[in-house]
Amino acid sequence: MVTTEKKPLKLLIVEDDSGLQSQLRWCFDGYDILQATDRASAISQVRRQKPQLVTLDLGLPPDPANATEGLALLEEILAMAPDTKIIVVTGNDDRAHALQAISLGAYDFYIKPVDADTLRLIVDRAAHLFQIEAENRKLARQNASPLHGLITADPAMLKLCRMIERVAPSDATVLLLGESGTGKEVLARALHELSPRRKGPFVAINCAAIPENLLESELFGYEKGAFTGATRQTIGKIEHANNGTLFLDETGDLPMSLQAKLLRFLQERVVERLGGRAEIPVDIRIVGATNKDLEQMIKDGDFREDLFYRISEIAINIPPLRERQGDRSLIAHALLDRFRQDQRKTNRLSFSTDALRAIEAYDWPGNVREMENLIRRAVIMAEGNRIEADDLGIGMPEDAAEETVGLREIRDAAEQEAIIKAMSRCNNNIAQAAELLGITRPTLYNLLDKYGFRQSTP
Ligand SMILES: Nc1ncnc2c1ncn2[C@@H]1O[C@H](COP(=O)(O)OP(=O)(O)OP(=O)(O)O)[C@@H](O)[C@H]1O
Ligand SMILES: [Mg+2]
C-alpha cells in the first residue's frame, strides 16, 4: 500500500550522514527513494521529483548541531508542496525542535537512534494519509459529490443526502432546516433535479425579501385592474411552478395572512389570482427552507401549526459546517480550486499549513457561504502562491494554537479524520474501509470503539 495509481510513492531522504543514508534506504523497500544531503540538493529534488514523503534530518550542514537549516528547509518544502508529508528526524536531545517542526507543519517526528521498523511504520502511516488526502482532493476536484453542487464527506451529511434521494421521487413536501449558508438552496435544487418534475420549472421565492403587501400578488398573481397599477394580467410564482417545484425560501418569514392562503392552496391545489374569479388547478411540489425555529414560532403564535404540518411532511435538519467532520478543509480546497480557475490564478496557489489550521479551528457562523466569501476574496487578493490565515481574516483561537503542539492530539485527529473519510467513502462497509486504510478489520473495529464511532456508523 505505498503506491499511487500503481506507481510507488516517492520518498526523499534528507540526511547528511552517508552511513545512515544507506541504512535508511535499505529499510524503505517498496518506495521510490530519492536522496539529498543538504538544503540545496533537497530543494532541487523536491522541485524536480515532487516526492510525496520526506524524512528530514534537522541537523544539516553547514552546522549540523543546529536545527535552523533543517527547519528552514521544512518551511521551504511545505511552501512549495504543502501536501507533502514530512517526518522530521532529530537527535536525542532535541525534542524542542521536533515539536517546533510539528507546529510548522511536519507530519511527525522521530528521535534517533533509528529503529528501522518504527520509522518504517511512521512513514507507512504518512503514506496512507497522503493517499487518502490525495483521493479526497481528486474527488473534490472532479466535483464528485453525493448530490450535485454539494461537497461533503461528513457521515451525517451523507445520510442526509441519501434521505434526499429517497424522498425526491415522491410529492411529499420537504422542509429544510438549517443555519444561514448551510446549503438549503443547494439541497432544494437537488431535490428538484432528482424528482420526476426535473423537466418542469424550479421557481424560488424568498418570503423574507418581499414586503407583505406584495408577497400575495407575487405568489398568486393578479388580473388586470385588480388594484391601482395592475395594468396587465400577471401570473404568480405558484402558477409559474406548475409541473415543477416551488421553493419557498425563508418560510418562517411568511406573514400570518399569507399562511392562511397558502394552507388553503395546499388543501385545494387551486389558485385564484387577485381580482380574478377562476380557480386554476396547479400541480406543484413545495419545498420550504428556514433558519427560524418554527416550533417556537408556533408556541408564540407566529406560525400556524396546521401549515407547519402541511409543509413539513419530511423535515430535514442540516448540520452547521462546524459540526461536520472533515468538511471544512475538504470544502475549502474545492472552493480554492474553483476560484483559482475563475480568477485564472496559478495552480500553485494553495493554503499555508497555518491557514488550513485556522480553517479547521474556526467556527464558521456563516457556514459555507461565509467560507465562499472569504476564500474568493483571498484568491483575488493573493500575491504569492500561498494563502495565509491572515489573508482569510480568521484568527486562530488560542486553544487551537496550543493543541497543535500536542502530538497525540494531532495524531488522533488525523486518524479520526482518515477513518471517517474512509468509512463514508465505503458507505460504512468495514471490510472495504479497512482495506482503504491499509489496516485489518479488527484494528478498524478497535479504532471505531476508541473514538466512539460505532453507534453512529452502523
Ligand atoms: N456542501 C457544499 N458544497 C459546496 N458548496 C456549498 C455547499 N453548501 C453550500 N454551498 C454553497 O454555499 C452557498 C450558500 O448555500 P445556500 O445558498 O444553499 O445556503 P442557504 O442555506 O440557502 O443559505 P441562506 O440561509 O443564507 O439562504 C452557495 O453558493 C452554495 O453553492
Ligand atoms: Mg438560501
CSV table of C-alpha atoms and ligand atoms in Angstrom, one decimal:
chain,number,residue,atom,x,y,z
A,1,MET,CA,0.0,0.0,0.0
A,2,VAL,CA,2.7,2.5,-0.8
A,3,THR,CA,1.7,3.2,-4.4
A,4,THR,CA,-0.3,5.8,-6.1
A,5,GLU,CA,-2.1,4.6,-9.2
A,6,LYS,CA,0.3,1.6,-9.2
A,7,LYS,CA,3.4,3.9,-9.2
A,8,PRO,CA,5.5,3.7,-6.0
A,9,LEU,CA,5.3,6.8,-3.8
A,10,LYS,CA,8.5,8.9,-3.8
A,11,LEU,CA,10.3,9.2,-0.5
A,12,LEU,CA,13.0,11.8,-0.2
A,13,ILE,CA,15.6,11.0,2.5
A,14,VAL,CA,17.4,14.2,3.6
A,15,GLU,CA,20.4,13.0,5.7
A,16,ASP,CA,24.0,14.3,5.7
A,17,ASP,CA,25.4,11.1,7.3
A,18,SER,CA,26.2,8.8,4.4
A,19,GLY,CA,26.1,5.6,6.7
A,20,LEU,CA,22.7,6.5,7.9
A,21,GLN,CA,21.6,7.4,4.4
A,22,SER,CA,22.2,3.9,3.1
A,23,GLN,CA,20.7,2.3,6.2
A,24,LEU,CA,17.5,4.2,5.7
A,25,ARG,CA,17.5,3.5,2.0
A,26,TRP,CA,17.5,-0.2,2.9
A,27,CYS,CA,14.6,0.0,5.3
A,28,PHE,CA,12.2,1.7,2.9
A,29,ASP,CA,11.9,-1.1,0.4
A,30,GLY,CA,8.9,-0.5,-1.9
A,31,TYR,CA,9.3,3.2,-2.1
A,32,ASP,CA,10.9,5.1,-4.9
A,33,ILE,CA,13.9,6.5,-2.9
A,34,LEU,CA,15.4,9.9,-3.5
A,35,GLN,CA,18.3,11.3,-1.6
A,36,ALA,CA,19.7,14.7,-0.5
A,37,THR,CA,22.5,15.6,1.8
A,38,ASP,CA,21.8,19.3,2.3
A,39,ARG,CA,19.2,22.0,1.9
A,40,ALA,CA,20.1,22.9,-1.7
A,41,SER,CA,20.0,19.4,-3.0
A,42,ALA,CA,16.8,18.7,-1.2
A,43,ILE,CA,15.1,21.7,-2.7
A,44,SER,CA,16.2,20.7,-6.2
A,45,GLN,CA,14.9,17.1,-5.6
A,46,VAL,CA,11.5,18.5,-4.4
A,47,ARG,CA,11.2,20.8,-7.3
A,48,ARG,CA,12.1,18.1,-9.9
A,49,GLN,CA,10.7,14.9,-8.4
A,50,LYS,CA,7.8,16.1,-6.2
A,51,PRO,CA,8.2,13.4,-3.6
A,52,GLN,CA,5.0,12.7,-1.6
A,53,LEU,CA,7.1,11.9,1.6
A,54,VAL,CA,10.2,13.3,3.1
A,55,THR,CA,12.3,12.2,6.1
A,56,LEU,CA,14.2,15.2,7.1
A,57,ASP,CA,17.2,15.3,9.5
A,58,LEU,CA,17.0,18.7,11.2
A,59,GLY,CA,20.8,18.8,11.7
A,60,LEU,CA,22.1,19.7,8.3
A,61,PRO,CA,25.3,21.3,7.1
A,62,PRO,CA,26.9,23.8,7.4
A,63,ASP,CA,26.1,23.4,11.2
A,64,PRO,CA,24.6,20.0,11.9
A,65,ALA,CA,24.5,20.8,15.6
A,66,ASN,CA,21.9,23.4,14.9
A,67,ALA,CA,18.4,22.9,13.6
A,68,THR,CA,18.0,26.2,11.8
A,69,GLU,CA,18.9,24.9,8.4
A,70,GLY,CA,16.6,21.9,8.8
A,71,LEU,CA,13.6,24.0,10.0
A,72,ALA,CA,14.1,26.5,7.2
A,73,LEU,CA,14.1,23.6,4.7
A,74,LEU,CA,11.0,22.2,6.2
A,75,GLU,CA,9.2,25.5,5.7
A,76,GLU,CA,10.5,25.8,2.1
A,77,ILE,CA,9.3,22.3,1.2
A,78,LEU,CA,5.9,23.0,2.6
A,79,ALA,CA,5.6,26.3,0.8
A,80,MET,CA,6.4,24.6,-2.5
A,81,ALA,CA,4.4,21.4,-1.9
A,82,PRO,CA,2.0,21.8,1.1
A,83,ASP,CA,0.6,18.3,0.8
A,84,THR,CA,4.0,16.7,1.4
A,85,LYS,CA,4.2,14.5,4.5
A,86,ILE,CA,7.4,15.4,6.2
A,87,ILE,CA,8.8,13.3,9.0
A,88,VAL,CA,11.4,15.1,11.0
A,89,VAL,CA,14.4,13.1,12.4
A,90,THR,CA,16.3,14.7,15.3
A,91,GLY,CA,19.0,13.9,17.8
A,92,ASN,CA,18.2,12.6,21.2
A,93,ASP,CA,18.4,16.0,23.0
A,94,ASP,CA,16.4,17.9,20.5
A,95,ARG,CA,12.7,17.4,21.4
A,96,ALA,CA,12.0,21.1,21.4
A,97,HIS,CA,13.0,21.5,17.7
A,98,ALA,CA,11.0,18.4,16.9
A,99,LEU,CA,7.9,20.0,18.4
A,100,GLN,CA,8.6,23.2,16.7
A,101,ALA,CA,8.8,21.3,13.4
A,102,ILE,CA,5.3,19.8,14.1
A,103,SER,CA,3.9,23.2,14.7
A,104,LEU,CA,5.4,24.4,11.4
A,105,GLY,CA,3.5,21.6,9.6
A,106,ALA,CA,5.7,18.5,9.8
A,107,TYR,CA,3.6,15.3,9.8
A,108,ASP,CA,5.5,13.6,12.6
A,109,PHE,CA,8.9,13.4,14.3
A,110,TYR,CA,11.3,10.7,15.1
A,111,ILE,CA,14.1,10.7,17.6
A,112,LYS,CA,17.4,9.0,16.9
A,113,PRO,CA,18.8,6.4,17.2
A,114,VAL,CA,17.0,4.9,14.2
A,115,ASP,CA,14.9,1.8,14.7
A,116,ALA,CA,14.1,0.7,11.2
A,117,ASP,CA,10.7,-0.9,12.0
A,118,THR,CA,9.4,2.0,13.9
A,119,LEU,CA,10.5,4.6,11.3
A,120,ARG,CA,9.0,2.4,8.6
A,121,LEU,CA,5.7,2.3,10.4
A,122,ILE,CA,5.6,6.1,10.7
A,123,VAL,CA,6.4,6.5,7.1
A,124,ASP,CA,3.8,3.9,6.0
A,125,ARG,CA,1.1,5.7,8.0
A,126,ALA,CA,2.1,9.0,6.5
A,127,ALA,CA,1.9,7.4,3.1
A,128,HIS,CA,-1.6,6.1,3.8
A,129,LEU,CA,-2.8,9.5,5.0
A,130,PHE,CA,-1.2,11.1,1.9
A,131,GLN,CA,-3.1,8.7,-0.3
A,132,ILE,CA,-6.4,9.3,1.4
A,133,GLU,CA,-6.0,13.0,1.2
A,134,ALA,CA,-5.0,12.9,-2.4
A,135,GLU,CA,-8.0,10.8,-3.2
A,136,ASN,CA,-10.1,13.3,-1.4
A,137,ARG,CA,-8.7,16.2,-3.3
A,138,LYS,CA,-9.3,14.3,-6.5
A,139,LEU,CA,-12.9,13.7,-5.6
A,140,ALA,CA,-13.4,17.3,-4.7
A,141,ARG,CA,-11.8,18.4,-7.9
A,142,GLN,CA,-13.9,16.2,-10.1
A,143,ASN,CA,-16.8,17.7,-8.3
A,144,ALA,CA,-17.6,14.1,-7.3
A,145,SER,CA,-20.2,14.6,-4.7
A,146,PRO,CA,-23.2,12.8,-3.3
A,147,LEU,CA,-25.5,15.4,-4.8
A,148,HIS,CA,-25.0,17.9,-7.5
A,149,GLY,CA,-23.3,21.1,-6.2
A,150,LEU,CA,-22.7,19.6,-2.8
A,151,ILE,CA,-19.3,18.6,-1.4
A,152,THR,CA,-19.2,16.7,1.8
A,153,ALA,CA,-17.6,13.7,3.5
A,154,ASP,CA,-19.4,14.0,6.8
A,155,PRO,CA,-21.4,10.9,7.8
A,156,ALA,CA,-24.4,12.9,8.9
A,157,MET,CA,-24.5,14.9,5.7
A,158,LEU,CA,-24.1,11.8,3.6
A,159,LYS,CA,-27.0,10.2,5.4
A,160,LEU,CA,-29.0,13.4,4.7
A,161,CYS,CA,-28.1,13.1,1.0
A,162,ARG,CA,-29.4,9.6,0.9
A,163,MET,CA,-32.6,10.8,2.5
A,164,ILE,CA,-32.9,13.5,-0.2
A,165,GLU,CA,-32.5,10.8,-2.8
A,166,ARG,CA,-35.2,8.7,-1.2
A,167,VAL,CA,-37.8,11.4,-0.9
A,168,ALA,CA,-37.1,13.1,-4.2
A,169,PRO,CA,-39.3,10.8,-6.3
A,170,SER,CA,-42.3,11.4,-4.1
A,171,ASP,CA,-44.5,14.5,-4.0
A,172,ALA,CA,-44.0,14.9,-0.2
A,173,THR,CA,-43.5,18.4,1.0
A,174,VAL,CA,-40.0,18.9,2.4
A,175,LEU,CA,-38.9,21.5,4.9
A,176,LEU,CA,-35.1,22.2,5.1
A,177,LEU,CA,-34.0,23.5,8.4
A,178,GLY,CA,-30.5,24.9,8.9
A,179,GLU,CA,-28.5,27.9,9.7
A,180,SER,CA,-27.7,30.5,7.1
A,181,GLY,CA,-25.3,29.3,4.4
A,182,THR,CA,-25.6,25.6,5.2
A,183,GLY,CA,-26.8,24.7,1.7
A,184,LYS,CA,-30.6,24.8,1.9
A,185,GLU,CA,-31.0,26.1,-1.6
A,186,VAL,CA,-28.4,23.6,-3.0
A,187,LEU,CA,-30.5,20.8,-1.4
A,188,ALA,CA,-33.8,22.2,-2.6
A,189,ARG,CA,-32.4,22.2,-6.2
A,190,ALA,CA,-31.0,18.7,-5.8
A,191,LEU,CA,-34.5,17.5,-4.7
A,192,HIS,CA,-36.0,19.0,-7.8
A,193,GLU,CA,-33.3,17.6,-10.1
A,194,LEU,CA,-33.8,14.1,-8.7
A,195,SER,CA,-37.6,14.2,-8.9
A,196,PRO,CA,-39.8,13.3,-11.8
A,197,ARG,CA,-40.5,17.1,-12.0
A,198,ARG,CA,-37.0,17.9,-13.2
A,199,LYS,CA,-38.2,18.8,-16.6
A,200,GLY,CA,-40.6,21.3,-15.1
A,201,PRO,CA,-39.6,24.6,-13.6
A,202,PHE,CA,-37.8,25.2,-10.3
A,203,VAL,CA,-39.3,28.5,-9.0
A,204,ALA,CA,-37.8,30.1,-5.9
A,205,ILE,CA,-39.4,32.9,-3.9
A,206,ASN,CA,-37.8,34.5,-0.9
A,207,CYS,CA,-40.6,35.2,1.6
A,208,ALA,CA,-38.3,37.5,3.7
A,209,ALA,CA,-37.2,39.7,0.8
A,210,ILE,CA,-40.7,40.8,-0.4
A,211,PRO,CA,-42.9,43.2,1.5
A,212,GLU,CA,-46.0,41.7,2.9
A,213,ASN,CA,-48.4,43.6,0.7
A,214,LEU,CA,-46.6,42.5,-2.5
A,215,LEU,CA,-46.0,38.9,-1.5
A,216,GLU,CA,-49.5,37.9,-2.1
A,217,SER,CA,-49.6,39.1,-5.7
A,218,GLU,CA,-46.1,37.6,-6.2
A,219,LEU,CA,-47.4,34.2,-5.1
A,220,PHE,CA,-50.9,34.2,-6.5
A,221,GLY,CA,-50.7,36.6,-9.4
A,222,TYR,CA,-53.4,39.2,-10.4
A,223,GLU,CA,-55.8,40.1,-13.1
A,224,LYS,CA,-55.7,43.4,-14.9
A,225,GLY,CA,-57.3,46.1,-12.8
A,226,ALA,CA,-57.1,44.1,-9.6
A,227,PHE,CA,-55.6,47.1,-7.9
A,228,THR,CA,-54.2,50.5,-8.8
A,229,GLY,CA,-51.2,49.9,-11.0
A,230,ALA,CA,-52.3,46.4,-12.1
A,231,THR,CA,-52.1,47.3,-15.8
A,232,ARG,CA,-52.0,43.8,-17.1
A,233,GLN,CA,-52.6,40.2,-16.1
A,234,THR,CA,-49.7,38.8,-14.2
A,235,ILE,CA,-49.1,35.2,-13.3
A,236,GLY,CA,-47.9,34.3,-9.8
A,237,LYS,CA,-45.0,32.2,-8.8
A,238,ILE,CA,-47.2,29.3,-7.8
A,239,GLU,CA,-48.7,29.1,-11.3
A,240,HIS,CA,-45.2,29.6,-12.8
A,241,ALA,CA,-44.1,26.5,-10.9
A,242,ASN,CA,-46.8,24.3,-12.5
A,243,ASN,CA,-45.5,20.8,-13.0
A,244,GLY,CA,-42.3,21.7,-11.2
A,245,THR,CA,-41.1,22.7,-7.7
A,246,LEU,CA,-41.9,25.8,-5.7
A,247,PHE,CA,-39.1,26.7,-3.3
A,248,LEU,CA,-40.5,28.8,-0.5
A,249,ASP,CA,-37.3,30.2,0.9
A,250,GLU,CA,-37.4,31.7,4.4
A,251,THR,CA,-40.7,30.0,5.0
A,252,GLY,CA,-40.6,31.3,8.6
A,253,ASP,CA,-41.0,34.8,7.4
A,254,LEU,CA,-44.3,34.2,5.7
A,255,PRO,CA,-46.8,36.7,7.2
A,256,MET,CA,-49.8,35.3,9.0
A,257,SER,CA,-52.3,36.5,6.4
A,258,LEU,CA,-50.5,34.6,3.7
A,259,GLN,CA,-50.0,31.5,5.8
A,260,ALA,CA,-53.8,31.0,5.7
A,261,LYS,CA,-53.9,31.5,2.0
A,262,LEU,CA,-51.1,29.1,1.4
A,263,LEU,CA,-52.7,26.5,3.6
A,264,ARG,CA,-55.9,26.8,1.5
A,265,PHE,CA,-53.9,26.3,-1.6
A,266,LEU,CA,-52.2,23.2,-0.2
A,267,GLN,CA,-55.5,21.7,0.7
A,268,GLU,CA,-57.3,22.5,-2.6
A,269,ARG,CA,-54.4,22.8,-5.1
A,270,VAL,CA,-56.1,25.7,-7.0
A,271,VAL,CA,-55.1,29.3,-7.1
A,272,GLU,CA,-57.3,32.3,-7.6
A,273,ARG,CA,-55.4,35.3,-9.0
A,274,LEU,CA,-56.1,38.6,-7.1
A,275,GLY,CA,-59.1,40.2,-8.7
A,276,GLY,CA,-59.9,37.0,-10.5
A,277,ARG,CA,-62.7,34.5,-10.0
A,278,ALA,CA,-61.4,31.4,-11.8
A,279,GLU,CA,-59.9,28.6,-9.8
A,280,ILE,CA,-56.9,27.5,-11.6
A,281,PRO,CA,-55.6,24.0,-10.8
A,282,VAL,CA,-51.8,23.9,-10.2
A,283,ASP,CA,-49.6,20.8,-9.8
A,284,ILE,CA,-46.5,21.7,-7.8
A,285,ARG,CA,-44.3,20.3,-5.1
A,286,ILE,CA,-43.4,22.6,-2.3
A,287,VAL,CA,-40.0,22.7,-0.7
A,288,GLY,CA,-39.6,25.1,2.2
A,289,ALA,CA,-36.5,26.3,4.0
A,290,THR,CA,-35.9,28.4,7.1
A,291,ASN,CA,-33.3,29.1,9.7
A,292,LYS,CA,-36.0,30.0,12.2
A,293,ASP,CA,-37.3,27.8,15.0
A,294,LEU,CA,-40.8,27.2,13.6
A,295,GLU,CA,-41.9,25.1,16.6
A,296,GLN,CA,-41.1,28.0,18.9
A,297,MET,CA,-42.9,30.4,16.5
A,298,ILE,CA,-45.9,28.1,16.7
A,299,LYS,CA,-45.8,28.3,20.5
A,300,ASP,CA,-45.5,32.1,20.3
A,301,GLY,CA,-48.4,32.2,17.9
A,302,ASP,CA,-46.4,33.4,14.9
A,303,PHE,CA,-46.7,30.4,12.8
A,304,ARG,CA,-49.7,28.2,12.0
A,305,GLU,CA,-49.4,24.7,13.3
A,306,ASP,CA,-51.6,23.3,10.6
A,307,LEU,CA,-49.5,24.9,7.9
A,308,PHE,CA,-46.4,23.6,9.6
A,309,TYR,CA,-47.6,20.0,9.3
A,310,ARG,CA,-48.6,20.5,5.7
A,311,ILE,CA,-45.2,21.9,4.6
A,312,SER,CA,-43.0,19.6,6.7
A,313,GLU,CA,-44.2,16.1,5.7
A,314,ILE,CA,-40.4,15.5,5.6
A,315,ALA,CA,-38.3,17.8,7.8
A,316,ILE,CA,-34.5,17.7,7.2
A,317,ASN,CA,-32.1,19.2,9.7
A,318,ILE,CA,-28.9,20.4,8.0
A,319,PRO,CA,-25.9,20.4,10.4
A,320,PRO,CA,-23.8,23.6,10.5
A,321,LEU,CA,-20.4,23.4,9.0
A,322,ARG,CA,-18.6,23.4,12.4
A,323,GLU,CA,-20.3,20.1,13.3
A,324,ARG,CA,-19.3,18.3,10.1
A,325,GLN,CA,-16.3,16.0,10.3
A,326,GLY,CA,-13.6,16.8,7.8
A,327,ASP,CA,-15.8,19.1,5.7
A,328,ARG,CA,-14.1,22.4,6.5
A,329,SER,CA,-10.8,21.6,4.7
A,330,LEU,CA,-12.5,19.4,2.1
A,331,ILE,CA,-14.8,22.2,1.0
A,332,ALA,CA,-12.1,24.9,1.4
A,333,HIS,CA,-9.9,23.0,-1.1
A,334,ALA,CA,-12.7,22.6,-3.5
A,335,LEU,CA,-13.6,26.3,-3.3
A,336,LEU,CA,-9.9,27.3,-3.7
A,337,ASP,CA,-9.7,25.1,-6.9
A,338,ARG,CA,-12.9,26.7,-8.2
A,339,PHE,CA,-12.0,30.4,-7.6
A,340,ARG,CA,-8.4,29.8,-8.7
A,341,GLN,CA,-9.9,28.8,-12.1
A,342,ASP,CA,-12.4,31.6,-12.1
A,343,GLN,CA,-9.6,34.2,-11.4
A,344,ARG,CA,-7.1,32.5,-13.7
A,345,LYS,CA,-4.7,32.2,-10.9
A,346,THR,CA,-1.7,29.9,-10.9
A,347,ASN,CA,-2.4,26.3,-10.0
A,348,ARG,CA,0.2,26.6,-7.3
A,349,LEU,CA,-1.9,28.9,-5.2
A,350,SER,CA,-2.5,26.9,-2.0
A,351,PHE,CA,-3.3,27.3,1.7
A,352,SER,CA,-0.4,27.5,4.1
A,353,THR,CA,-0.5,25.0,6.9
A,354,ASP,CA,-1.5,27.7,9.3
A,355,ALA,CA,-4.3,28.8,7.0
A,356,LEU,CA,-5.6,25.2,7.0
A,357,ARG,CA,-5.4,25.0,10.7
A,358,ALA,CA,-7.3,28.2,11.1
A,359,ILE,CA,-9.9,26.9,8.7
A,360,GLU,CA,-10.3,23.8,10.8
A,361,ALA,CA,-10.4,25.7,14.0
A,362,TYR,CA,-12.8,28.5,13.0
A,363,ASP,CA,-16.5,28.2,13.8
A,364,TRP,CA,-17.9,29.4,10.5
A,365,PRO,CA,-21.1,31.1,11.8
A,366,GLY,CA,-22.0,31.9,8.2
A,367,ASN,CA,-21.2,28.3,7.1
A,368,VAL,CA,-20.3,27.5,3.5
A,369,ARG,CA,-21.5,30.9,2.3
A,370,GLU,CA,-19.0,32.7,4.6
A,371,MET,CA,-16.3,30.3,3.5
A,372,GLU,CA,-17.0,31.0,-0.1
A,373,ASN,CA,-16.8,34.8,0.5
A,374,LEU,CA,-13.5,34.6,2.5
A,375,ILE,CA,-11.8,32.3,0.0
A,376,ARG,CA,-13.0,34.2,-3.0
A,377,ARG,CA,-11.6,37.4,-1.5
A,378,ALA,CA,-8.3,35.7,-0.5
A,379,VAL,CA,-7.8,34.3,-4.0
A,380,ILE,CA,-8.4,37.7,-5.6
A,381,MET,CA,-6.0,39.4,-3.2
A,382,ALA,CA,-3.4,36.8,-3.2
A,383,GLU,CA,0.0,38.0,-4.4
A,384,GLY,CA,2.3,35.0,-4.0
A,385,ASN,CA,1.5,31.3,-4.1
A,386,ARG,CA,0.2,31.0,-0.6
A,387,ILE,CA,-2.9,31.9,1.2
A,388,GLU,CA,-2.1,32.6,4.8
A,389,ALA,CA,-4.5,32.6,7.8
A,390,ASP,CA,-4.3,36.4,7.8
A,391,ASP,CA,-5.5,36.6,4.2
A,392,LEU,CA,-8.6,34.8,5.2
A,393,GLY,CA,-9.2,37.2,8.1
A,394,ILE,CA,-9.9,34.4,10.5
A,395,GLY,CA,-7.8,34.3,13.7
A,396,MET,CA,-6.8,31.1,15.4
A,397,PRO,CA,-8.5,30.6,18.8
A,398,GLU,CA,-5.9,30.2,21.5
A,399,ASP,CA,-6.7,26.6,22.4
A,400,ALA,CA,-6.2,25.6,18.8
A,401,ALA,CA,-2.8,27.0,18.7
A,402,GLU,CA,-2.0,25.1,21.9
A,403,GLU,CA,-3.5,21.9,20.5
A,404,THR,CA,-1.1,21.9,17.6
A,405,VAL,CA,1.9,21.1,19.7
A,406,GLY,CA,0.2,18.0,21.3
A,407,LEU,CA,1.4,15.3,19.1
A,408,ARG,CA,-1.0,12.7,20.4
A,409,GLU,CA,-4.0,15.0,19.7
A,410,ILE,CA,-2.7,15.7,16.2
A,411,ARG,CA,-2.3,12.0,15.5
A,412,ASP,CA,-5.7,11.2,17.0
A,413,ALA,CA,-7.4,13.9,15.0
A,414,ALA,CA,-5.7,12.8,11.8
A,415,GLU,CA,-6.6,9.2,12.5
A,416,GLN,CA,-10.2,10.1,13.2
A,417,GLU,CA,-10.5,12.1,10.0
A,418,ALA,CA,-9.0,9.4,7.9
A,419,ILE,CA,-11.4,6.8,9.4
A,420,ILE,CA,-14.4,9.0,8.9
A,421,LYS,CA,-13.4,9.7,5.3
A,422,ALA,CA,-12.7,6.0,4.6
A,423,MET,CA,-16.0,4.9,6.2
A,424,SER,CA,-18.1,7.4,4.3
A,425,ARG,CA,-16.2,6.6,1.1
A,426,CYS,CA,-17.1,3.0,1.5
A,427,ASN,CA,-20.6,3.6,2.7
A,428,ASN,CA,-19.7,2.2,6.2
A,429,ASN,CA,-18.5,-1.1,4.8
A,430,ILE,CA,-15.9,-2.1,7.4
A,431,ALA,CA,-14.0,-4.5,5.2
A,432,GLN,CA,-13.6,-2.0,2.4
A,433,ALA,CA,-12.8,0.8,4.7
A,434,ALA,CA,-10.1,-1.3,6.5
A,435,GLU,CA,-8.6,-2.1,3.1
A,436,LEU,CA,-8.6,1.6,2.1
A,437,LEU,CA,-6.9,2.5,5.3
A,438,GLY,CA,-4.5,-0.4,5.0
A,439,ILE,CA,-5.3,-1.9,8.4
A,440,THR,CA,-7.0,-5.1,9.5
A,441,ARG,CA,-10.7,-5.3,10.3
A,442,PRO,CA,-10.1,-5.9,14.0
A,443,THR,CA,-7.9,-2.9,14.1
A,444,LEU,CA,-10.5,-0.8,12.5
A,445,TYR,CA,-13.1,-2.1,14.9
A,446,ASN,CA,-10.8,-1.1,17.8
A,447,LEU,CA,-10.4,2.3,16.4
A,448,LEU,CA,-14.1,2.8,15.9
A,449,ASP,CA,-14.6,1.9,19.5
A,450,LYS,CA,-11.8,4.1,20.6
A,451,TYR,CA,-13.4,7.1,19.0
A,452,GLY,CA,-16.9,6.1,19.9
A,453,PHE,CA,-17.9,5.8,16.2
A,454,ARG,CA,-19.7,2.5,16.5
A,455,GLN,CA,-23.2,3.6,17.3
A,456,SER,CA,-23.3,6.4,14.8
A,457,THR,CA,-21.8,4.3,12.0
A,458,PRO,CA,-24.0,1.2,11.8
B,1,LIG,N1,-21.7,21.3,0.8
B,1,LIG,C1,-21.5,22.3,-0.1
B,1,LIG,N2,-20.5,22.2,-1.0
B,1,LIG,C2,-20.2,23.2,-1.9
B,1,LIG,N3,-20.9,24.3,-1.9
B,1,LIG,C3,-21.8,24.5,-1.0
B,1,LIG,C4,-22.2,23.5,0.0
B,1,LIG,N4,-23.2,24.0,0.8
B,1,LIG,C5,-23.4,25.3,0.3
B,1,LIG,N5,-22.6,25.6,-0.7
B,1,LIG,C6,-22.6,26.9,-1.4
B,1,LIG,O1,-22.7,27.9,-0.4
B,1,LIG,C7,-23.5,28.9,-0.8
B,1,LIG,C8,-24.7,29.0,0.2
B,1,LIG,O2,-25.5,27.9,0.1
B,1,LIG,P1,-27.1,28.0,0.0
B,1,LIG,O3,-27.5,29.3,-0.7
B,1,LIG,O4,-27.7,26.8,-0.5
B,1,LIG,O5,-27.3,28.2,1.6
B,1,LIG,P2,-28.7,28.6,2.4
B,1,LIG,O6,-28.8,27.6,3.5
B,1,LIG,O7,-29.8,28.7,1.4
B,1,LIG,O8,-28.3,29.9,3.0
B,1,LIG,P3,-29.2,31.2,3.4
B,1,LIG,O9,-29.9,30.8,4.6
B,1,LIG,O10,-28.1,32.2,3.7
B,1,LIG,O11,-30.1,31.5,2.3
B,1,LIG,C9,-24.0,28.6,-2.2
B,1,LIG,O12,-23.1,29.3,-3.1
B,1,LIG,C10,-23.7,27.1,-2.3
B,1,LIG,O13,-23.5,26.8,-3.6
B,2,MG,MG,-30.9,30.3,0.9
